[in-house]
mmCIF file of C-alpha atoms in Angstrom:
data_model
loop_
_atom_site.group_PDB
_atom_site.id
_atom_site.type_symbol
_atom_site.label_atom_id
_atom_site.label_comp_id
_atom_site.label_asym_id
_atom_site.label_seq_id
_atom_site.Cartn_x
_atom_site.Cartn_y
_atom_site.Cartn_z
ATOM 1 C CA MET J 1 -21.009 10.491 -42.648
ATOM 2 C CA SER J 2 -17.301 10.465 -41.839
ATOM 3 C CA ASP J 3 -17.922 12.627 -38.752
ATOM 4 C CA GLN J 4 -20.446 10.200 -37.283
ATOM 5 C CA PRO J 5 -19.297 9.156 -33.780
ATOM 6 C CA ALA J 6 -18.471 5.529 -33.083
ATOM 7 C CA PRO J 7 -21.164 3.441 -31.371
ATOM 8 C CA ARG J 8 -21.007 3.577 -27.583
ATOM 9 C CA ALA J 9 -20.808 -0.216 -27.339
ATOM 10 C CA MET J 10 -17.712 -0.239 -29.544
ATOM 11 C CA ILE J 11 -16.088 2.473 -27.409
ATOM 12 C CA VAL J 12 -16.783 0.470 -24.244
ATOM 13 C CA LEU J 13 -15.411 -2.750 -25.732
ATOM 14 C CA VAL J 14 -12.262 -1.099 -27.106
ATOM 15 C CA THR J 15 -11.646 0.630 -23.767
ATOM 16 C CA ALA J 16 -12.113 -2.616 -21.843
ATOM 17 C CA ALA J 17 -9.821 -4.493 -24.222
ATOM 18 C CA SER J 18 -7.167 -1.792 -23.948
ATOM 19 C CA ALA J 19 -7.356 -1.925 -20.145
ATOM 20 C CA VAL J 20 -6.961 -5.718 -20.136
ATOM 21 C CA VAL J 21 -3.971 -5.587 -22.502
ATOM 22 C CA THR J 22 -2.338 -2.838 -20.439
ATOM 23 C CA LEU J 23 -2.845 -4.645 -17.113
ATOM 24 C CA PHE J 24 -1.539 -7.966 -18.415
ATOM 25 C CA GLY J 25 1.398 -6.165 -20.006
ATOM 26 C CA LEU J 26 2.238 -4.566 -16.653
ATOM 27 C CA ARG J 27 1.899 -7.954 -15.004
ATOM 28 C CA GLU J 28 4.472 -9.447 -17.368
ATOM 29 C CA VAL J 29 6.991 -6.733 -16.463
ATOM 30 C CA SER J 30 5.955 -6.460 -12.797
ATOM 31 C CA SER J 31 9.530 -7.089 -11.622
ATOM 32 C CA ILE J 32 10.483 -3.807 -13.316
ATOM 33 C CA ALA J 33 7.228 -1.843 -13.074
ATOM 34 C CA GLY J 34 6.865 -2.450 -9.325
ATOM 35 C CA PRO J 35 10.225 -0.954 -8.276
ATOM 36 C CA VAL J 36 9.789 1.925 -10.740
ATOM 37 C CA ILE J 37 6.395 2.897 -9.298
ATOM 38 C CA LEU J 38 7.592 2.446 -5.715
ATOM 39 C CA ALA J 39 10.598 4.670 -6.417
ATOM 40 C CA LEU J 40 8.305 7.327 -7.925
ATOM 41 C CA VAL J 41 6.017 7.235 -4.892
ATOM 42 C CA LEU J 42 8.948 7.512 -2.485
ATOM 43 C CA VAL J 43 10.399 10.480 -4.389
ATOM 44 C CA ILE J 44 6.994 12.170 -4.208
ATOM 45 C CA ALA J 45 6.835 11.465 -0.471
ATOM 46 C CA VAL J 46 10.138 13.190 0.333
ATOM 47 C CA SER J 47 9.837 16.007 -2.228
ATOM 48 C CA PRO J 48 8.859 18.576 0.487
ATOM 49 C CA VAL J 49 12.333 18.068 1.967
ATOM 50 C CA ARG J 50 13.913 19.160 -1.319
ATOM 51 C CA SER J 51 11.562 22.132 -1.540
ATOM 52 C CA TRP J 52 12.450 23.151 2.025
ATOM 53 C CA LEU J 53 16.167 22.922 1.282
ATOM 54 C CA SER J 54 15.735 24.816 -2.002
ATOM 55 C CA GLY J 55 13.912 27.640 -0.217
ATOM 56 C CA ARG J 56 16.910 28.111 2.056
ATOM 57 C CA GLY J 57 19.418 28.349 -0.766
ATOM 58 C CA VAL J 58 21.106 25.021 -0.094
ATOM 59 C CA PRO J 59 23.375 23.763 -2.910
ATOM 60 C CA ALA J 60 21.681 21.594 -5.520
ATOM 61 C CA TRP J 61 23.655 18.445 -4.693
ATOM 62 C CA ILE J 62 22.478 18.609 -1.078
ATOM 63 C CA GLN J 63 18.875 19.060 -2.262
ATOM 64 C CA VAL J 64 19.258 15.751 -4.100
ATOM 65 C CA ALA J 65 21.390 13.885 -1.555
ATOM 66 C CA VAL J 66 19.356 14.509 1.614
ATOM 67 C CA PRO J 67 15.945 13.212 0.366
ATOM 68 C CA PHE J 68 17.711 10.309 -1.358
ATOM 69 C CA LEU J 69 19.560 9.290 1.804
ATOM 70 C CA ILE J 70 16.389 9.554 3.896
ATOM 71 C CA VAL J 71 14.562 7.088 1.654
ATOM 72 C CA VAL J 72 17.516 4.698 1.357
ATOM 73 C CA LEU J 73 18.152 4.625 5.112
ATOM 74 C CA VAL J 74 14.472 3.939 5.839
ATOM 75 C CA LEU J 75 14.385 1.131 3.273
ATOM 76 C CA LEU J 76 17.607 -0.436 4.544
ATOM 77 C CA GLY J 77 16.396 -0.195 8.137
ATOM 78 C CA MET J 78 13.118 -1.945 7.398
ATOM 79 C CA VAL J 79 14.829 -4.652 5.340
ATOM 80 C CA ALA J 80 17.352 -5.248 8.131
ATOM 81 C CA VAL J 81 14.657 -5.545 10.789
ATOM 82 C CA LEU J 82 12.590 -7.877 8.626
ATOM 83 C CA THR J 83 15.597 -10.038 7.759
ATOM 84 C CA VAL J 84 16.667 -10.563 11.366
ATOM 85 C CA SER J 85 13.119 -11.029 12.652
ATOM 86 C CA VAL J 86 12.042 -13.520 9.979
ATOM 87 C CA MET J 87 15.184 -15.569 10.598
ATOM 88 C CA GLN J 88 14.367 -15.582 14.310
ATOM 89 C CA LEU J 89 10.825 -16.670 13.472
ATOM 90 C CA ALA J 90 12.127 -19.553 11.365
ATOM 91 C CA THR J 91 14.299 -20.573 14.322
ATOM 92 C CA ILE J 92 11.648 -20.536 17.049
ATOM 93 C CA LEU J 93 8.758 -22.075 15.108
ATOM 94 C CA PRO J 94 10.067 -25.659 15.393
ATOM 95 C CA THR J 95 10.129 -25.262 19.193
ATOM 96 C CA TYR J 96 6.341 -25.012 19.162
ATOM 97 C CA ALA J 97 5.824 -28.466 17.601
ATOM 98 C CA THR J 98 4.581 -29.951 20.904
ATOM 99 C CA GLN J 99 2.121 -27.094 21.530
ATOM 100 C CA PHE J 100 0.950 -27.407 17.941
ATOM 101 C CA GLN J 101 0.190 -31.100 18.339
ATOM 102 C CA GLU J 102 -1.634 -30.451 21.628
ATOM 103 C CA LEU J 103 -3.798 -27.800 19.990
ATOM 104 C CA LEU J 104 -4.602 -30.161 17.126
ATOM 105 C CA ALA J 105 -5.534 -32.922 19.583
ATOM 106 C CA GLU J 106 -7.768 -30.532 21.521
ATOM 107 C CA ALA J 107 -9.373 -29.350 18.282
ATOM 108 C CA GLN J 108 -9.928 -32.979 17.286
ATOM 109 C CA ARG J 109 -11.664 -33.754 20.567
ATOM 110 C CA PHE J 110 -13.810 -30.627 20.253
ATOM 111 C CA ALA J 111 -14.774 -31.503 16.678
ATOM 112 C CA ALA J 112 -15.632 -35.048 17.725
ATOM 113 C CA ARG J 113 -17.983 -33.703 20.385
ATOM 114 C CA GLN J 114 -19.665 -31.634 17.681
ATOM 115 C CA GLY J 115 -20.380 -34.753 15.622
ATOM 116 C CA PHE J 116 -17.688 -34.547 12.924
ATOM 117 C CA GLY J 117 -16.619 -37.862 11.400
ATOM 118 C CA GLU J 118 -13.150 -39.411 11.561
ATOM 119 C CA GLU J 119 -12.533 -38.827 7.866
ATOM 120 C CA GLN J 120 -13.326 -35.123 8.178
ATOM 121 C CA LEU J 121 -11.052 -34.830 11.210
ATOM 122 C CA ALA J 122 -8.194 -36.587 9.413
ATOM 123 C CA SER J 123 -8.587 -34.241 6.456
ATOM 124 C CA ALA J 124 -8.511 -31.226 8.778
ATOM 125 C CA LEU J 125 -5.384 -32.497 10.514
ATOM 126 C CA ARG J 126 -3.619 -32.940 7.193
ATOM 127 C CA ALA J 127 -4.558 -29.371 6.318
ATOM 128 C CA PHE J 128 -2.870 -28.132 9.529
ATOM 129 C CA ASP J 129 0.393 -29.937 8.943
ATOM 130 C CA PRO J 130 3.231 -28.166 10.859
ATOM 131 C CA GLY J 131 5.419 -28.594 7.792
ATOM 132 C CA LYS J 132 3.142 -26.178 5.964
ATOM 133 C CA VAL J 133 3.836 -23.556 8.619
ATOM 134 C CA LEU J 134 7.572 -23.947 8.036
ATOM 135 C CA GLY J 135 6.934 -23.810 4.315
ATOM 136 C CA PHE J 136 5.183 -20.490 4.828
ATOM 137 C CA VAL J 137 8.228 -19.190 6.684
ATOM 138 C CA GLN J 138 10.431 -20.315 3.803
ATOM 139 C CA THR J 139 8.126 -18.436 1.450
ATOM 140 C CA LEU J 140 8.576 -15.309 3.558
ATOM 141 C CA LEU J 141 12.338 -15.717 3.403
ATOM 142 C CA THR J 142 12.213 -16.213 -0.362
ATOM 143 C CA GLY J 143 10.108 -13.080 -0.754
ATOM 144 C CA LEU J 144 12.537 -11.181 1.449
ATOM 145 C CA LEU J 145 15.467 -12.286 -0.704
ATOM 146 C CA SER J 146 13.505 -11.130 -3.747
ATOM 147 C CA VAL J 147 13.143 -7.686 -2.165
ATOM 148 C CA LEU J 148 16.869 -7.636 -1.438
ATOM 149 C CA SER J 149 17.669 -8.558 -5.040
ATOM 150 C CA SER J 150 15.581 -5.665 -6.345
ATOM 151 C CA LEU J 151 16.880 -3.227 -3.736
ATOM 152 C CA PHE J 152 19.838 -2.268 -5.924
ATOM 153 C CA LEU J 153 17.475 -1.471 -8.809
ATOM 154 C CA MET J 154 15.323 0.631 -6.498
ATOM 155 C CA VAL J 155 18.313 2.580 -5.191
ATOM 156 C CA VAL J 156 19.475 3.336 -8.738
ATOM 157 C CA LEU J 157 15.954 4.430 -9.716
ATOM 158 C CA LEU J 158 15.654 6.600 -6.615
ATOM 159 C CA LEU J 159 18.942 8.294 -7.399
ATOM 160 C CA ALA J 160 17.954 8.898 -11.024
ATOM 161 C CA MET J 161 14.522 10.280 -10.105
ATOM 162 C CA SER J 162 15.999 12.451 -7.361
ATOM 163 C CA LEU J 163 18.453 13.941 -9.862
ATOM 164 C CA ASP J 164 15.676 14.544 -12.403
ATOM 165 C CA ALA J 165 13.136 15.894 -9.902
ATOM 166 C CA PRO J 166 14.018 19.620 -10.283
ATOM 167 C CA ILE J 167 14.038 19.338 -14.088
ATOM 168 C CA THR J 168 10.744 17.432 -14.102
ATOM 169 C CA SER J 169 9.147 20.096 -11.922
ATOM 170 C CA LYS J 170 10.269 22.867 -14.309
ATOM 171 C CA ILE J 171 9.039 20.948 -17.370
ATOM 172 C CA LEU J 172 5.608 20.444 -15.823
ATOM 173 C CA ALA J 173 5.439 24.088 -14.793
ATOM 174 C CA SER J 174 6.313 25.225 -18.311
ATOM 175 C CA GLY J 175 3.592 22.973 -19.745
ATOM 176 C CA SER J 176 0.826 24.468 -17.607
ATOM 177 C CA GLU J 177 -0.174 26.828 -20.425
ATOM 178 C CA ARG J 178 -0.271 24.182 -23.148
ATOM 179 C CA SER J 179 -1.925 21.364 -21.147
ATOM 180 C CA PRO J 180 -3.289 22.958 -17.981
ATOM 181 C CA ALA J 181 -5.711 20.145 -17.169
ATOM 182 C CA LEU J 182 -3.010 17.447 -17.341
ATOM 183 C CA VAL J 183 -0.527 19.467 -15.266
ATOM 184 C CA THR J 184 -3.197 20.194 -12.677
ATOM 185 C CA ALA J 185 -4.171 16.517 -12.564
ATOM 186 C CA LEU J 186 -0.559 15.437 -12.004
ATOM 187 C CA THR J 187 -0.118 18.150 -9.374
ATOM 188 C CA THR J 188 -3.228 16.954 -7.568
ATOM 189 C CA PHE J 189 -1.989 13.353 -7.796
ATOM 190 C CA ALA J 190 1.339 14.302 -6.221
ATOM 191 C CA GLY J 191 -0.348 16.271 -3.441
ATOM 192 C CA ARG J 192 -2.880 13.575 -2.636
ATOM 193 C CA THR J 193 -0.269 10.815 -2.708
ATOM 194 C CA ARG J 194 2.052 12.799 -0.459
ATOM 195 C CA ARG J 195 -0.665 13.532 2.074
ATOM 196 C CA TYR J 196 -1.868 9.928 2.011
ATOM 197 C CA LEU J 197 1.643 8.593 2.623
ATOM 198 C CA VAL J 198 2.573 11.093 5.330
ATOM 199 C CA VAL J 199 -0.655 10.757 7.312
ATOM 200 C CA SER J 200 -0.753 6.962 6.929
ATOM 201 C CA THR J 201 2.890 6.715 8.024
ATOM 202 C CA VAL J 202 2.373 8.875 11.108
ATOM 203 C CA PHE J 203 -0.668 6.951 12.278
ATOM 204 C CA GLY J 204 0.934 3.670 11.240
ATOM 205 C CA LEU J 205 3.933 4.417 13.434
ATOM 206 C CA ILE J 206 1.655 5.261 16.357
ATOM 207 C CA CYS J 207 -0.409 2.095 15.940
ATOM 208 C CA SER J 208 2.600 -0.171 15.387
ATOM 209 C CA THR J 209 4.370 1.251 18.442
ATOM 210 C CA LEU J 210 1.315 0.604 20.598
ATOM 211 C CA ASP J 211 1.027 -2.884 19.074
ATOM 212 C CA VAL J 212 4.656 -3.636 19.982
ATOM 213 C CA VAL J 213 4.091 -2.451 23.561
ATOM 214 C CA ALA J 214 0.910 -4.538 23.880
ATOM 215 C CA LEU J 215 2.583 -7.656 22.461
ATOM 216 C CA ALA J 216 5.594 -7.201 24.742
ATOM 217 C CA LEU J 217 3.337 -6.854 27.797
ATOM 218 C CA LEU J 218 1.429 -9.979 26.754
ATOM 219 C CA GLY J 219 4.664 -11.907 26.275
ATOM 220 C CA VAL J 220 4.205 -12.661 22.573
ATOM 221 C CA PRO J 221 7.544 -13.541 20.911
ATOM 222 C CA LEU J 222 9.110 -11.199 18.319
ATOM 223 C CA PRO J 223 6.981 -8.115 19.008
ATOM 224 C CA LEU J 224 9.261 -5.924 16.844
ATOM 225 C CA LEU J 225 8.607 -8.100 13.784
ATOM 226 C CA TRP J 226 4.852 -7.848 14.244
ATOM 227 C CA GLY J 227 5.140 -4.105 14.790
ATOM 228 C CA VAL J 228 6.969 -3.662 11.483
ATOM 229 C CA LEU J 229 4.378 -5.901 9.828
ATOM 230 C CA ALA J 230 1.586 -3.744 11.273
ATOM 231 C CA LEU J 231 3.289 -0.625 9.891
ATOM 232 C CA ILE J 232 3.639 -2.151 6.422
ATOM 233 C CA THR J 233 0.043 -3.380 6.331
ATOM 234 C CA THR J 234 -1.150 0.137 7.165
ATOM 235 C CA TYR J 235 -0.730 0.938 3.471
ATOM 236 C CA ILE J 236 -2.879 -2.008 2.381
ATOM 237 C CA PRO J 237 -6.495 -0.784 2.203
ATOM 238 C CA ASN J 238 -9.446 -2.667 3.669
ATOM 239 C CA ILE J 239 -7.667 -5.905 4.676
ATOM 240 C CA GLY J 240 -4.337 -4.580 5.956
ATOM 241 C CA PHE J 241 -5.439 -4.708 9.595
ATOM 242 C CA VAL J 242 -6.382 -8.398 9.307
ATOM 243 C CA LEU J 243 -3.111 -9.291 7.564
ATOM 244 C CA GLY J 244 -1.165 -7.615 10.356
ATOM 245 C CA LEU J 245 -3.198 -9.316 13.093
ATOM 246 C CA VAL J 246 -3.250 -12.964 11.990
ATOM 247 C CA PRO J 247 0.468 -13.901 12.430
ATOM 248 C CA PRO J 248 0.920 -12.554 16.004
ATOM 249 C CA ALA J 249 -2.477 -13.965 17.017
ATOM 250 C CA LEU J 250 -1.516 -17.447 15.777
ATOM 251 C CA LEU J 251 1.871 -17.239 17.485
ATOM 252 C CA ALA J 252 0.147 -16.126 20.703
ATOM 253 C CA LEU J 253 -2.114 -19.180 20.388
ATOM 254 C CA LEU J 254 0.925 -21.471 20.183
ATOM 255 C CA ASP J 255 2.821 -19.674 22.930
ATOM 256 C CA GLY J 256 0.121 -19.028 25.519
ATOM 257 C CA GLY J 257 -3.083 -20.673 24.410
ATOM 258 C CA VAL J 258 -6.498 -19.380 23.473
ATOM 259 C CA GLN J 259 -6.631 -16.753 26.224
ATOM 260 C CA GLN J 260 -3.445 -15.051 25.045
ATOM 261 C CA MET J 261 -4.670 -15.110 21.442
ATOM 262 C CA ILE J 262 -7.933 -13.440 22.467
ATOM 263 C CA LEU J 263 -6.016 -10.768 24.390
ATOM 264 C CA VAL J 264 -3.883 -10.053 21.300
ATOM 265 C CA ILE J 265 -6.968 -9.758 19.110
ATOM 266 C CA VAL J 266 -8.668 -7.439 21.596
ATOM 267 C CA ALA J 267 -5.554 -5.255 21.924
ATOM 268 C CA TYR J 268 -5.156 -4.966 18.148
ATOM 269 C CA CYS J 269 -8.830 -4.178 17.660
ATOM 270 C CA VAL J 270 -8.835 -1.470 20.321
ATOM 271 C CA ILE J 271 -5.649 0.162 19.009
ATOM 272 C CA ASN J 272 -6.115 -0.150 15.252
ATOM 273 C CA VAL J 273 -9.878 0.237 14.946
ATOM 274 C CA VAL J 274 -9.852 3.438 17.019
ATOM 275 C CA PHE J 275 -7.059 5.006 14.976
ATOM 276 C CA GLN J 276 -7.860 3.692 11.496
ATOM 277 C CA SER J 277 -11.654 3.882 11.669
ATOM 278 C CA PHE J 278 -12.210 7.089 13.625
ATOM 279 C CA ILE J 279 -9.070 9.261 13.698
ATOM 280 C CA LEU J 280 -7.257 8.513 10.423
ATOM 281 C CA PRO J 281 -10.192 9.297 8.073
ATOM 282 C CA LYS J 282 -10.603 12.694 9.741
ATOM 283 C CA TYR J 283 -7.033 13.706 8.913
ATOM 284 C CA LEU J 284 -6.954 12.161 5.458
ATOM 285 C CA GLY J 285 -10.205 13.842 4.477
ATOM 286 C CA ASP J 286 -10.613 13.768 0.718
ATOM 287 C CA ALA J 287 -6.898 13.184 0.088
ATOM 288 C CA VAL J 288 -7.532 9.747 -1.379
ATOM 289 C CA GLY J 289 -10.527 10.699 -3.503
ATOM 290 C CA LEU J 290 -11.667 7.076 -3.911
ATOM 291 C CA SER J 291 -14.883 5.492 -2.725
ATOM 292 C CA THR J 292 -14.851 2.358 -0.564
ATOM 293 C CA THR J 293 -15.790 0.172 -3.519
ATOM 294 C CA MET J 294 -13.083 1.666 -5.725
ATOM 295 C CA THR J 295 -10.523 1.217 -2.939
ATOM 296 C CA LEU J 296 -11.361 -2.484 -2.676
ATOM 297 C CA LEU J 297 -11.279 -2.919 -6.461
ATOM 298 C CA SER J 298 -7.935 -1.118 -6.547
ATOM 299 C CA LEU J 299 -6.533 -3.565 -4.015
ATOM 300 C CA ILE J 300 -7.740 -6.573 -6.031
ATOM 301 C CA VAL J 301 -6.600 -5.302 -9.431
ATOM 302 C CA TRP J 302 -3.154 -4.027 -8.459
ATOM 303 C CA THR J 303 -2.395 -7.079 -6.327
ATOM 304 C CA PHE J 304 -3.215 -9.206 -9.370
ATOM 305 C CA VAL J 305 -0.954 -7.070 -11.572
ATOM 306 C CA LEU J 306 2.063 -6.413 -9.309
ATOM 307 C CA GLY J 307 1.683 -8.977 -6.530
ATOM 308 C CA PRO J 308 2.255 -7.982 -2.868
ATOM 309 C CA LEU J 309 3.880 -4.720 -3.941
ATOM 310 C CA GLY J 310 0.678 -3.865 -5.798
ATOM 311 C CA ALA J 311 -1.272 -4.240 -2.565
ATOM 312 C CA LEU J 312 1.014 -1.699 -0.873
ATOM 313 C CA LEU J 313 0.803 0.711 -3.820
ATOM 314 C CA ALA J 314 -2.899 0.225 -4.602
ATOM 315 C CA ILE J 315 -3.949 3.728 -3.545
ATOM 316 C CA PRO J 316 -1.107 5.668 -5.254
ATOM 317 C CA LEU J 317 -1.520 3.611 -8.435
ATOM 318 C CA SER J 318 -5.253 4.295 -8.526
ATOM 319 C CA LEU J 319 -4.630 7.995 -7.918
ATOM 320 C CA LEU J 320 -2.146 8.054 -10.806
ATOM 321 C CA THR J 321 -4.610 6.245 -13.073
ATOM 322 C CA ARG J 322 -7.337 8.680 -12.101
ATOM 323 C CA ALA J 323 -5.066 11.667 -12.766
ATOM 324 C CA VAL J 324 -4.014 10.497 -16.236
ATOM 325 C CA LEU J 325 -7.338 9.140 -17.503
ATOM 326 C CA ILE J 326 -9.998 11.195 -15.711
ATOM 327 C CA ASP J 327 -8.793 14.327 -13.940
ATOM 328 C CA SER J 328 -6.799 15.446 -16.982
ATOM 329 C CA ASP J 329 -10.000 15.495 -19.088
ATOM 330 C CA PRO J 330 -12.480 18.241 -18.076
ATOM 331 C CA ALA J 331 -15.277 16.337 -19.848
ATOM 332 C CA ALA J 332 -14.758 13.330 -17.547
ATOM 333 C CA ARG J 333 -15.487 15.112 -14.267
ATOM 334 C CA TRP J 334 -18.672 13.101 -13.848
ATOM 335 C CA ALA J 335 -16.498 9.957 -13.739
ATOM 336 C CA ALA J 336 -14.321 11.545 -11.045
ATOM 337 C CA ALA J 337 -17.418 12.107 -8.921
ATOM 338 C CA LEU J 338 -18.451 8.496 -9.489
ATOM 339 C CA ILE J 339 -15.038 7.139 -8.470
ATOM 340 C CA SER J 340 -14.728 9.342 -5.397
ATOM 341 C CA GLY J 341 -18.273 8.618 -4.259
ATOM 342 C CA ASP J 342 -18.967 12.336 -3.971
ATOM 343 C CA ALA J 343 -22.662 13.073 -4.431
ATOM 344 C CA THR J 344 -21.961 16.712 -5.315
ATOM 345 C CA PRO J 345 -22.773 17.234 -8.992
ATOM 346 C CA ALA J 346 -19.705 17.738 -11.138
ATOM 347 C CA PRO J 347 -19.460 21.133 -12.851
ATOM 348 C CA VAL J 348 -20.462 21.162 -16.484
ATOM 349 C CA PRO J 349 -17.397 21.610 -18.740
ATOM 350 C CA GLU J 350 -17.286 24.712 -20.881
ATOM 351 C CA PRO J 351 -17.846 24.446 -24.631
ATOM 352 C CA ALA J 352 -14.885 23.309 -26.694
ATOM 353 C CA SER J 353 -14.788 26.666 -28.494
ATOM 354 C CA SER J 354 -13.933 28.442 -25.247
ATOM 355 C CA THR J 355 -10.333 27.293 -25.183
ATOM 356 C CA ALA J 356 -9.084 29.931 -22.807
ATOM 357 C CA GLY J 357 -11.861 29.291 -20.316
ATOM 358 C CA THR J 358 -11.187 25.597 -20.314
ATOM 359 C CA GLY J 359 -7.518 26.249 -19.737
ATOM 360 C CA ARG J 360 -8.223 28.483 -16.779
ATOM 361 C CA ALA J 361 -10.487 25.860 -15.263
ATOM 362 C CA GLY J 362 -7.627 23.440 -14.933
ATOM 363 C CA ALA J 363 -4.701 25.784 -14.562
ATOM 364 C CA GLY J 364 -4.544 26.630 -10.890
ATOM 365 C CA PRO J 365 -3.364 23.716 -8.740
ATOM 366 C CA PRO J 366 -5.867 23.189 -5.935
ATOM 367 C CA GLY J 367 -4.702 23.929 -2.456
ATOM 368 C CA GLY J 368 -1.529 25.582 -3.682
ATOM 369 C CA GLU J 369 0.236 22.255 -4.280
ATOM 370 C CA SER J 370 3.568 22.373 -6.023
ATOM 371 C CA VAL J 371 3.845 20.967 -9.498
ATOM 372 C CA GLY J 372 5.215 17.535 -10.185
ATOM 373 C CA PRO J 373 6.808 14.778 -8.123
ATOM 374 C CA GLY J 374 9.925 16.803 -7.617
ATOM 375 C CA ALA J 375 8.080 19.687 -6.004
#
């Protein structure tokens, strides 16, 4: 009787409760967990640089310093561009007060022709108070200062992880015989995350550059700011394109009217939809390993847990969760197929008595990926 398995309902409830406790716990320490996870993802992204330097016999301190400096310089560059651009935005927005009032008056006349009452119009006008726009800019500045305050923590974490990367790689490699499935899962996570970041960054740079050129040709103010925003929102699944489009479209509406706003929307749609809907999926292939539904759920859950940083890290976080909870367990391969949306039947795991066979099934890293984030 003691060997009788627990009821399935109890297992489901305990698992759900554990997930809720874990997520809310991460949410409470999001100011620490967010930078830690971002630092881990960045170290994984630049780990091929260390491997390339190691293969050429470069001294160990250079293998650590070069990837570290690459990440730090990129972060500092993006923060500098965002800081200057957001301050410029806060400066020029008040100059559009007259255009804003004219647009509201035109919208009021249009709504009146459509039969809306005075009370409804007054409520709509209060909702579009220009002060709220300035408040939004202040929120952006506050968020930017928050990023700056955590930048020191991120740099320290990046340095620590860069120093530990070679040791971590050796530890994972030595554990491939004892826990082959877990090591293989972590290896696959690192490879998928790296490919996702590299491909998304390349296409994000192409799209953002074309967006900047289009905005400059259309005369929209601060095209560099909106280009950086478009690059950042590339990493936000499903809704990133919309988040990157709305601010420049609204500014184009204030600066040049409805026609300029429509031209901005058309330009963004042509550039981003072509790349992100047709070209990007071809190069990413099965690197993400998440279905459309799971990608959307990942965005919702991790944004709730870690805030805006969770939206940027939704895919890597979901890949890490999949690696630890599903891919590391050969008996859970059916769940991996369900999450990835792959209709191919998952292979049946070997009996528990065949220990060696099970180990071989998970031992070889797929695609020849290197082991660990420091690979």
